[in-house]
Short mmCIF file of C-alpha atoms in Angstrom, two decimals:
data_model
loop_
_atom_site.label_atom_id
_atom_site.label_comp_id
_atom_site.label_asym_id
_atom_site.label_seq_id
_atom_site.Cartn_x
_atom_site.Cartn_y
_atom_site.Cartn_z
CA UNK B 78 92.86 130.13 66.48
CA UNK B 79 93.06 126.37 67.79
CA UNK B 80 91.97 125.87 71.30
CA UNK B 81 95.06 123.69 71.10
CA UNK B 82 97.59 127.00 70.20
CA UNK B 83 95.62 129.42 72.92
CA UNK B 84 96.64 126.20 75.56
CA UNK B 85 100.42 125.64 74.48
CA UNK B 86 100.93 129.71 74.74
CA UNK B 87 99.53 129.76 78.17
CA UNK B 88 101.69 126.95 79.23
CA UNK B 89 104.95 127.81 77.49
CA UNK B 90 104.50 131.48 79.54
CA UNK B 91 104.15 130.04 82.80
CA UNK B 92 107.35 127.81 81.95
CA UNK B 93 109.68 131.16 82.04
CA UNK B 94 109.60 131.80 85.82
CA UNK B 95 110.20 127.99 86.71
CA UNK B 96 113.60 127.04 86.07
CA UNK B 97 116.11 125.93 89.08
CA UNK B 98 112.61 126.05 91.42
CA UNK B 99 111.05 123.55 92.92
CA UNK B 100 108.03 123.26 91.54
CA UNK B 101 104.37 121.98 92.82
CA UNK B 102 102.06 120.70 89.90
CA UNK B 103 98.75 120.71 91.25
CA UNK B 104 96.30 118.67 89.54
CA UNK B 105 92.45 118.83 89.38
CA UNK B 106 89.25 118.09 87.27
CA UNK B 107 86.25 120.46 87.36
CA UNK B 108 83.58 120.50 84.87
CA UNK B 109 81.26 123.58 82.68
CA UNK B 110 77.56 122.75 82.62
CA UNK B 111 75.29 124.28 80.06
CA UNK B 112 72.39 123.03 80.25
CA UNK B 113 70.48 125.54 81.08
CA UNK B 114 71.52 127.50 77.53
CA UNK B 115 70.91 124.38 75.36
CA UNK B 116 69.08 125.88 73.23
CA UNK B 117 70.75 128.30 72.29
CA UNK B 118 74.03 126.29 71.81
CA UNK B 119 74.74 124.53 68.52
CA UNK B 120 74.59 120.71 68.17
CA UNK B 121 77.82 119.23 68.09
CA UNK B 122 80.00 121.82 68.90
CA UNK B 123 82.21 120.34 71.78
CA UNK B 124 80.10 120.05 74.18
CA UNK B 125 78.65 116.35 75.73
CA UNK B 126 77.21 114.72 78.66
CA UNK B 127 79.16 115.38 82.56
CA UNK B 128 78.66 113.23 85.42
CA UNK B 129 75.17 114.37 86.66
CA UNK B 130 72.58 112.14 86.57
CA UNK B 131 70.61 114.98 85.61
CA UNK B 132 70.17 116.76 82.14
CA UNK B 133 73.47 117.90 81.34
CA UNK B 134 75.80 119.36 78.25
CA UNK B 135 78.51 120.86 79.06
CA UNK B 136 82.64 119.76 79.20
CA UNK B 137 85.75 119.12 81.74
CA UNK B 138 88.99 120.60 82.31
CA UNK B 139 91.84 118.63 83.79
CA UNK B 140 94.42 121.91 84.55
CA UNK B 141 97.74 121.67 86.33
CA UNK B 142 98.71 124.32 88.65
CA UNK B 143 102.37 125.86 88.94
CA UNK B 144 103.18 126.88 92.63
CA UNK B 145 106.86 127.43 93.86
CA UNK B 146 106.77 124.75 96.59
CA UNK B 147 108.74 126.98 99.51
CA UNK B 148 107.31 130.83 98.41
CA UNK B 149 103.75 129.33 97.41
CA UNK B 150 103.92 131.95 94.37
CA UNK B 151 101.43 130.95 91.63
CA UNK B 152 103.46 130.38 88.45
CA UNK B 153 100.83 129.42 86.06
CA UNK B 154 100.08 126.14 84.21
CA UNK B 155 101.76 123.62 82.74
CA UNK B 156 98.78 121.28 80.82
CA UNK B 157 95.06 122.03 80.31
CA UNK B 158 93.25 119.09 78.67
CA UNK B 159 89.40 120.28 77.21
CA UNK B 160 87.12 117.28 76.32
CA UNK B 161 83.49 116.37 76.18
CA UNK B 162 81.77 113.04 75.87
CA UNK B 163 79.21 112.33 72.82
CA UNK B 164 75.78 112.91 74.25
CA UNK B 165 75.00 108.49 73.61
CA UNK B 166 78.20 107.61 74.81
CA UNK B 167 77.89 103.85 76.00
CA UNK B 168 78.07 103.57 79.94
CA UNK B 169 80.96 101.86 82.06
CA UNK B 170 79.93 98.36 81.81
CA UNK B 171 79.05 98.41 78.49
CA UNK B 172 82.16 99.45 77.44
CA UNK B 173 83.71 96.85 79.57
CA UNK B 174 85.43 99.90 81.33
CA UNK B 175 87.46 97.47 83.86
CA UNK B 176 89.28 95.69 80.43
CA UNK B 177 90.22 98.44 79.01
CA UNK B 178 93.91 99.81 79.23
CA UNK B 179 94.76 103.14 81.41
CA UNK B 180 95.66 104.97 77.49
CA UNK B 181 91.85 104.29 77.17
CA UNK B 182 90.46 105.98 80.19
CA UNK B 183 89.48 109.42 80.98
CA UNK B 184 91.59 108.50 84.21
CA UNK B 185 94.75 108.68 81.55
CA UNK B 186 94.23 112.61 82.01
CA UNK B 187 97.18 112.42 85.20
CA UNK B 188 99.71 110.21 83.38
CA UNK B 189 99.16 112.83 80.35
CA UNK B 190 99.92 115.76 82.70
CA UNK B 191 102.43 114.67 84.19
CA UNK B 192 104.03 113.65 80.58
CA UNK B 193 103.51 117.46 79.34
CA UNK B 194 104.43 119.28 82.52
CA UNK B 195 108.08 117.04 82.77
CA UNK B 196 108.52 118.25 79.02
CA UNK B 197 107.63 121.59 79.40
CA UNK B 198 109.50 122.05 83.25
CA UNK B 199 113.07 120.40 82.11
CA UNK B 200 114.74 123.30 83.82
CA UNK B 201 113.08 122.98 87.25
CA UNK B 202 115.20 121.73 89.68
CA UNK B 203 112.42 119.82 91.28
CA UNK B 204 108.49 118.83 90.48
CA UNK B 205 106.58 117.25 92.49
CA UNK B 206 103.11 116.65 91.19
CA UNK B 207 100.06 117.04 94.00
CA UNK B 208 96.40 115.28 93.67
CA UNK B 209 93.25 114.35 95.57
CA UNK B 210 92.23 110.75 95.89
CA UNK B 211 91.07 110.57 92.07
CA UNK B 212 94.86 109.87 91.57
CA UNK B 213 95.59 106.89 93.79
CA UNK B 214 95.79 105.19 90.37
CA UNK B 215 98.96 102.05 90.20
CA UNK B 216 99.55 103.50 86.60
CA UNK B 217 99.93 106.83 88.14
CA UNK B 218 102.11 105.85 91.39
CA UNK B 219 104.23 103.44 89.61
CA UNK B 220 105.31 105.25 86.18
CA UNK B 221 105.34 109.27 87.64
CA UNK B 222 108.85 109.24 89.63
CA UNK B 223 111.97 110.24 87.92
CA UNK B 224 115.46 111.31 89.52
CA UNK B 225 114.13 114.91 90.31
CA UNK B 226 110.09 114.33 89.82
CA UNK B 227 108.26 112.95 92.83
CA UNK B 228 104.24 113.10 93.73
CA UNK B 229 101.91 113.67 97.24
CA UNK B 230 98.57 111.70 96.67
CA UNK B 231 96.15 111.46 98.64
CA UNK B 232 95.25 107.43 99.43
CA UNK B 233 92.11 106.30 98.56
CA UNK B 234 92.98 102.66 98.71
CA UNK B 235 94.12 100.59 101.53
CA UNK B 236 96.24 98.83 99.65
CA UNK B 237 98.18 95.58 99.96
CA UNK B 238 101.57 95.59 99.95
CA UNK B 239 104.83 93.20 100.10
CA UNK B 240 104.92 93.18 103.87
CA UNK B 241 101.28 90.91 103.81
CA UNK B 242 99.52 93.99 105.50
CA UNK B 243 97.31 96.34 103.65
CA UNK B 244 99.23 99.75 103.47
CA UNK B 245 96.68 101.60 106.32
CA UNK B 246 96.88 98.32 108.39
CA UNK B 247 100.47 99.34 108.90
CA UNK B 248 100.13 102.87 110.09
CA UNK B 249 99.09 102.23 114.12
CA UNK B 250 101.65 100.07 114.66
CA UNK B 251 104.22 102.81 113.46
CA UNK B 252 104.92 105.54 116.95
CA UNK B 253 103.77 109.12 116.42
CA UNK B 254 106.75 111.99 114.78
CA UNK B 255 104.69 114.73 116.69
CA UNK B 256 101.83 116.87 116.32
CA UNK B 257 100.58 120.13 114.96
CA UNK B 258 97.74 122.43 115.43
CA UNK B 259 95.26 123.90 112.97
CA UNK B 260 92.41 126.34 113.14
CA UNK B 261 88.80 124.19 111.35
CA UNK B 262 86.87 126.49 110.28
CA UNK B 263 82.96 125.89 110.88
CA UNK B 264 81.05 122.92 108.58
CA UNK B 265 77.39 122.84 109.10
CA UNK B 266 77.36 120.06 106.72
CA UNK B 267 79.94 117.93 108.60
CA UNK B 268 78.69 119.57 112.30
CA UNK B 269 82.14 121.21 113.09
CA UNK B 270 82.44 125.33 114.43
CA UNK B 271 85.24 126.72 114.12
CA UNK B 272 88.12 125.47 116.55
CA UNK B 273 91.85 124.81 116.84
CA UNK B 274 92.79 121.04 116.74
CA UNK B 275 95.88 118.80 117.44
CA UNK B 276 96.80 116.13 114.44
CA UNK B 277 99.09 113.65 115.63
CA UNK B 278 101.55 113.03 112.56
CA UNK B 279 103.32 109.12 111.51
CA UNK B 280 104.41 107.44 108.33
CA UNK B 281 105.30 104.14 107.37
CA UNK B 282 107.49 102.83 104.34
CA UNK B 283 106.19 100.39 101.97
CA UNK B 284 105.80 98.57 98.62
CA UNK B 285 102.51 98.13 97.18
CA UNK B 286 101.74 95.78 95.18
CA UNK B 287 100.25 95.57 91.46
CA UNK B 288 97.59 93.02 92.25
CA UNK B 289 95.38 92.23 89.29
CA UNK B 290 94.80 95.63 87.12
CA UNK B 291 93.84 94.38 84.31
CA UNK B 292 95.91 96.04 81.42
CA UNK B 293 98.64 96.91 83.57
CA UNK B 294 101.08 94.44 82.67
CA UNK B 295 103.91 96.52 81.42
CA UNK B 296 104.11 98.16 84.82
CA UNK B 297 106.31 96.73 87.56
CA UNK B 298 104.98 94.38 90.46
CA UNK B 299 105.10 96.94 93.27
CA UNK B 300 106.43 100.45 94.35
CA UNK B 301 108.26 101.67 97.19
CA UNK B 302 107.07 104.97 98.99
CA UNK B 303 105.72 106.23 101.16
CA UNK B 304 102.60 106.62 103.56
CA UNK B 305 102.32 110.21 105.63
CA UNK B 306 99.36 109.91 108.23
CA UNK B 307 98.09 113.38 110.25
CA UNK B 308 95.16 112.01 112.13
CA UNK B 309 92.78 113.81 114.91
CA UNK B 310 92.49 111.08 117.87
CA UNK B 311 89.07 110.75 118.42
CA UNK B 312 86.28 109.06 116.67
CA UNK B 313 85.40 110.11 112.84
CA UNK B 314 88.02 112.91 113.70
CA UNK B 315 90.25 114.09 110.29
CA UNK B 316 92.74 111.59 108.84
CA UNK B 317 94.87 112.56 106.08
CA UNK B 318 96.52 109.52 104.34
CA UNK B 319 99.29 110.67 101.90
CA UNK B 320 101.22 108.75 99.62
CA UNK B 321 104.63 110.16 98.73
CA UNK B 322 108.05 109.19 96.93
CA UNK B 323 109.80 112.27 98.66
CA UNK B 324 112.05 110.93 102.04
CA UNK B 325 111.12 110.82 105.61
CA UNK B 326 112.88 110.50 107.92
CA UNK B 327 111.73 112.26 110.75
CA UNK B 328 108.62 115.05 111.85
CA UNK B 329 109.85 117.94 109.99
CA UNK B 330 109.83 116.01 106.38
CA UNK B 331 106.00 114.60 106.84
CA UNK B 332 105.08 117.82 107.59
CA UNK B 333 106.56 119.52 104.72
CA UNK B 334 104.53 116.80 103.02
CA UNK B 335 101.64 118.05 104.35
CA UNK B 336 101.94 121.43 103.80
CA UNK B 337 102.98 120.83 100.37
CA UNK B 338 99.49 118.63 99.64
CA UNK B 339 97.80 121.80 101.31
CA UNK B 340 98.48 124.14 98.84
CA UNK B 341 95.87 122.11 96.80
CA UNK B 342 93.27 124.74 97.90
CA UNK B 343 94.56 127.21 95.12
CA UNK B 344 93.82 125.17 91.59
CA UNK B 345 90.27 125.06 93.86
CA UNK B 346 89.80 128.42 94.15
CA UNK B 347 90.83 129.17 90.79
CA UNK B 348 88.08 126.47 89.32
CA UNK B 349 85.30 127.91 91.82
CA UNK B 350 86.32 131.66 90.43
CA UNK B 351 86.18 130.08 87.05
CA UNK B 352 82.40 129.46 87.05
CA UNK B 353 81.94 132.58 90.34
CA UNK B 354 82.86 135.66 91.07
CA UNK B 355 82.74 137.87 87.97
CA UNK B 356 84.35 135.04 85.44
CA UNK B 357 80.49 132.77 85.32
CA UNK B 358 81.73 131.25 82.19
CA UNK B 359 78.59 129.08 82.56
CA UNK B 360 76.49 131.82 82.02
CA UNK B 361 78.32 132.71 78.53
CA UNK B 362 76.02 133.49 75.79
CA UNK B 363 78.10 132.01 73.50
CA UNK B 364 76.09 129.56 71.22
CA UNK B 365 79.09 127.43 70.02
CA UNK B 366 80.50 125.13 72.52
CA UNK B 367 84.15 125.46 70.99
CA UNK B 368 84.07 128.97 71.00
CA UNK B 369 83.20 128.74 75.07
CA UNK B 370 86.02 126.24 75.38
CA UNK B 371 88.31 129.17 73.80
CA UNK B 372 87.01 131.57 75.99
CA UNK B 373 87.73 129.15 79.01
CA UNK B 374 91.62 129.13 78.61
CA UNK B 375 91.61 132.80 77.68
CA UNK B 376 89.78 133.57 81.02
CA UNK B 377 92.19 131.56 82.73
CA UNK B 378 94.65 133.43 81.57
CA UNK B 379 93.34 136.64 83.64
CA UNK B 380 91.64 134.47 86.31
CA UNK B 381 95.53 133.79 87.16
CA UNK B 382 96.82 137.32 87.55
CA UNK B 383 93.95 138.33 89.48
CA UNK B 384 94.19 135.45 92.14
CA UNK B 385 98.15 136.45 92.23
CA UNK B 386 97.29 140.19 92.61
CA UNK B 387 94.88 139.15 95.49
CA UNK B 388 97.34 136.64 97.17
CA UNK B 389 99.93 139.87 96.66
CA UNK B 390 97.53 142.97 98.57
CA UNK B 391 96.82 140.01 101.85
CA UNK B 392 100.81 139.69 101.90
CA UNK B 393 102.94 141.86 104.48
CA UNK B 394 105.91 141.09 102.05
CA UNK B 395 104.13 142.83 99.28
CA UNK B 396 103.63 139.46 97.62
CA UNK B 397 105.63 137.84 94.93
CA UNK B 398 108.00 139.82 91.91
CA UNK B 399 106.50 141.58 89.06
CA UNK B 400 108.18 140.83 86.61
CA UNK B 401 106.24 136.93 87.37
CA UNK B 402 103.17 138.27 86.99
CA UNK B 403 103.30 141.86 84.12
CA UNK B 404 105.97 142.16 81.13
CA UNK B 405 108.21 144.22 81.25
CA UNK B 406 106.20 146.68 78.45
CA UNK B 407 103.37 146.30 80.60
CA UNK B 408 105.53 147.39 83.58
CA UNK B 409 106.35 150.14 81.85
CA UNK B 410 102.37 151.20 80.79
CA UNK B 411 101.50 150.69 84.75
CA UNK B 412 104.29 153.15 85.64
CA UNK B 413 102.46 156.15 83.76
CA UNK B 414 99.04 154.92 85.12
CA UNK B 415 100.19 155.11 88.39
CA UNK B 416 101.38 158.65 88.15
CA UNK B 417 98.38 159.74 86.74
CA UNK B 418 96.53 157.98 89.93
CA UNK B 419 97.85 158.61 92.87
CA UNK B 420 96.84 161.77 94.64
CA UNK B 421 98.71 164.35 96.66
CA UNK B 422 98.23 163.34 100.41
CA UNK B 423 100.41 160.21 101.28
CA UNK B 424 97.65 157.79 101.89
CA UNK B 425 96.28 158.13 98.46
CA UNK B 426 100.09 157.42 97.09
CA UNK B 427 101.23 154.04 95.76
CA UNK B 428 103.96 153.53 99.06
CA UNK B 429 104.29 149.68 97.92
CA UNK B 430 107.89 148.33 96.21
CA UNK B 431 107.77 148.74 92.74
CA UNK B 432 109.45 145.52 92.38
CA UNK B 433 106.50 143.37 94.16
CA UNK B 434 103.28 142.87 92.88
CA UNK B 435 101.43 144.77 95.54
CA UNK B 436 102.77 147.99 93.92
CA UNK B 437 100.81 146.53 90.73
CA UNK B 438 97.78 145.20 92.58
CA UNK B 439 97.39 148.65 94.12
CA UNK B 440 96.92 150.38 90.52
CA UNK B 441 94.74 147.75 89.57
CA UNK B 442 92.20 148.14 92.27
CA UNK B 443 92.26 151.84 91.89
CA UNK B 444 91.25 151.44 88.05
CA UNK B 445 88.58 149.46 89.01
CA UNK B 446 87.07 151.81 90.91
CA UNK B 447 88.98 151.34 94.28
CA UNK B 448 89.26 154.41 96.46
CA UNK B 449 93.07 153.57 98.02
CA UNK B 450 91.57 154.37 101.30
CA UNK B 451 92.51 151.18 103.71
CA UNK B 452 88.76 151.94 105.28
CA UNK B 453 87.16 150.18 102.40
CA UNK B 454 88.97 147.13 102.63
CA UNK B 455 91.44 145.17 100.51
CA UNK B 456 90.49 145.17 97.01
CA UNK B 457 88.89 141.81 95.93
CA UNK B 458 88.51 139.53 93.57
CA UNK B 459 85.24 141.16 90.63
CA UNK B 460 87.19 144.85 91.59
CA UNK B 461 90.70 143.58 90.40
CA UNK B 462 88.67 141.96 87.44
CA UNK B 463 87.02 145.22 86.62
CA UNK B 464 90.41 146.62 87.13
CA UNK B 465 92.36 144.33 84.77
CA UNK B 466 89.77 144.44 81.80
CA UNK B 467 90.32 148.50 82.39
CA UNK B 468 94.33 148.06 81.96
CA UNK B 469 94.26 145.67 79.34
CA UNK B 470 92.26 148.08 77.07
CA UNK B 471 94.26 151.08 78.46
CA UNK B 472 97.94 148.79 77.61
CA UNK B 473 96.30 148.09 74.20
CA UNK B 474 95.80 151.77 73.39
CA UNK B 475 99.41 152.81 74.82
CA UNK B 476 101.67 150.15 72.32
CA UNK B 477 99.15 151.47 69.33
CA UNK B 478 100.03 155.04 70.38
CA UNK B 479 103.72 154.18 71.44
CA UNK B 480 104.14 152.60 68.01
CA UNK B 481 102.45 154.85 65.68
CA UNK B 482 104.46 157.64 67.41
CA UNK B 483 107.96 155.89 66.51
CA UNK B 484 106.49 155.64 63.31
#
């Protein structure tokens, strides 16, 4: 089996749950180094040179993250790319990397999501794809919008624009919507503790302009949007610079702008769980490089359910349905695990609603070794893992029995 088939079923799952939602596609790179197992690994088997300027072999993953943009339930994915560069691939400038048409670039990777995740989420009733600087391509901004598809980037230019300003020039002369307070937690690295700050919010509306990308000729001269600005006021304090197609027209529409670009911290967390916490596919033994790149999409696959059954246990509401997460055979399997779990008093019972994925979550934790006493914490993330590997095998075993017994 194709990495290619093991991608498209992944994707075309996540689809079912999506239609007439409004959908955030959150979109981020991350990268598999193996360097440390080269030996082991077999030459030219998918896997090339990363970024590092040290020894590296490994490959990157552009994925695309589904998140309903008012319930923040994880949904899935709508694209996963895989690739690797060749080990003597030539560097930037000898490639003439400037020259060179966006179809041509690695940077292509966001144009190509967004491409496969319109196909595949025709039923939504809105998508609006979210990115981190790496985005603020023209390409990107100018060809992404459609009647019901808009995007939050975060600016990495300053832009000019059709008003003779550059597009961050414009912001201070624009008066403040209001403000909002968040909790920062503490940074050695940047020198912050923890504390609660005030960021003013503002926004201005523009056209930027095309300038002189080279190879960009088929796209228009300039684009209206957007520019969302939640700034600290004080010296090298946070400033957020977002560039947006969605309207504003007053405080509470910037800030749903910014809340939407904050849910960016989950296709984050799923990369860092990816190569932490129990997954470590860069410590797979594996000694072909396509056969880790299978194994990659396949632990997404779980990764996913897991990080939704966590989200679901830290949720008051008992977290988001089911029937989003388990089938409705599997539903059925989890129904006679939990009866032969739960115990007689009433805190070792499953009290959560059968219809929410907490009541899931719950039998979960308990198969992977979870006492259901609230003493020893919520279950997290390598105990639902343990958990999940348990069901599957346990699910498995059920349908085989179920089937040869209707035989």
């Amino acid at each position: 089996m194709t990495e290619d088939v093991l991608i498209k079923e992944l994707c075309e799952r996540s689809s079912k749950p999506c239609s007439n939602r409004h959908i955030l596609c959150i979109q981020d790179t991350t990268e598999m180094n193996f360097y440390s197992q080269k030996h082991r690994i077999q030459e030219e088997t998918g896997l090339g040179r990363l970024d590092s300027s040290k020894p590296t072999l490994g490959f990157k993953m552009h994925s695309t993250l589904l998140v309903d943009a008012f319930s923040s339930n994880l949904l899935g994915f709508s694209n996963v790319q895989l690739w690797h560069r060749p080990i003597a691939m030539l560097n930037r400038r000898e490639r003439n990397y400037q020259t060179l048409p966006i179809e041509e670039k690695e940077s292509y990777k966001w144009i190509k999501a967004v491409d496969a995740s319109k196909a595949l989420l025709k039923d939504a009733a809105v998508i609006t794809f979210i990115a981190d600087r790496e985005a603020d391509i023209y390409e990107f901004l100018s060809s992404t919008v459609a009647n019901n598809v808009h995007y939050i980037i975060r600016s990495k230019s300053n832009r000019n624009t059709i008003q003779h300003q550059k597009v961050w020039d414009i912001l201070p002369e624009k008066p403040d919507l209001g403000s909002y307070t968040i909790n920062i937690a503490t940074d050695h690295r940047k020198n912050r503790k923890n504390e609660n700050i005030t960021l003013k919010v503002r926004y201005a509306k523009v056209n930027i302009t095309k300038g002189s990308h080279k190879g960009s000729f088929k796209y228009p001269d300039d684009v209206a949007l957007n520019i969302v600005e939640a700034y600290e006021e004080k010296t090298n304090g946070i400033n957020w610079k977002l560039l947006t197609t969605h309207e504003i027209n007053d405080f509470k529409d910037a800030y749903q702008v910014i809340e939407w670009y904050s849910q960016r911290w989950m296709i984050e967390q799923v990369h860092r769980l990816l190569k932490h916490k129990g997954f470590q596919i860069e410590d797979s033994e594996l000694e072909s490089g396509w056969a880790i790149r299978k194994l990659c999409v396949i632990m997404l696959s779980a990764l996913l359910r897991i990080f939704q059954m966590n989200m679901a246990y830290n949720d008051p509401e008992g977290g988001q349905p089911i029937q989003e997460v388990f089938s409705s055979e599997e539903i059925e399997c989890l129904k006679h695990v939990c009866a032969k779990l739960q115990g007689k008093t009433v805190k070792l019972q499953n009290n959560n609603d059968a219809t929410k994925l907490k009541w899931a979550t719950w039998i979960i934790a308990r198969l992977g070794g979870w006492t259901g006493y609230q003493s020893q914490g919520n279950p997290g993330i390598i105990l639902l893992k343990r958990g999940l590997d348990k069901f599957c095998a346990i699910y498995y075993g059920w349908q085989l029995a179920r089937d040869v017994g209707t035989r």
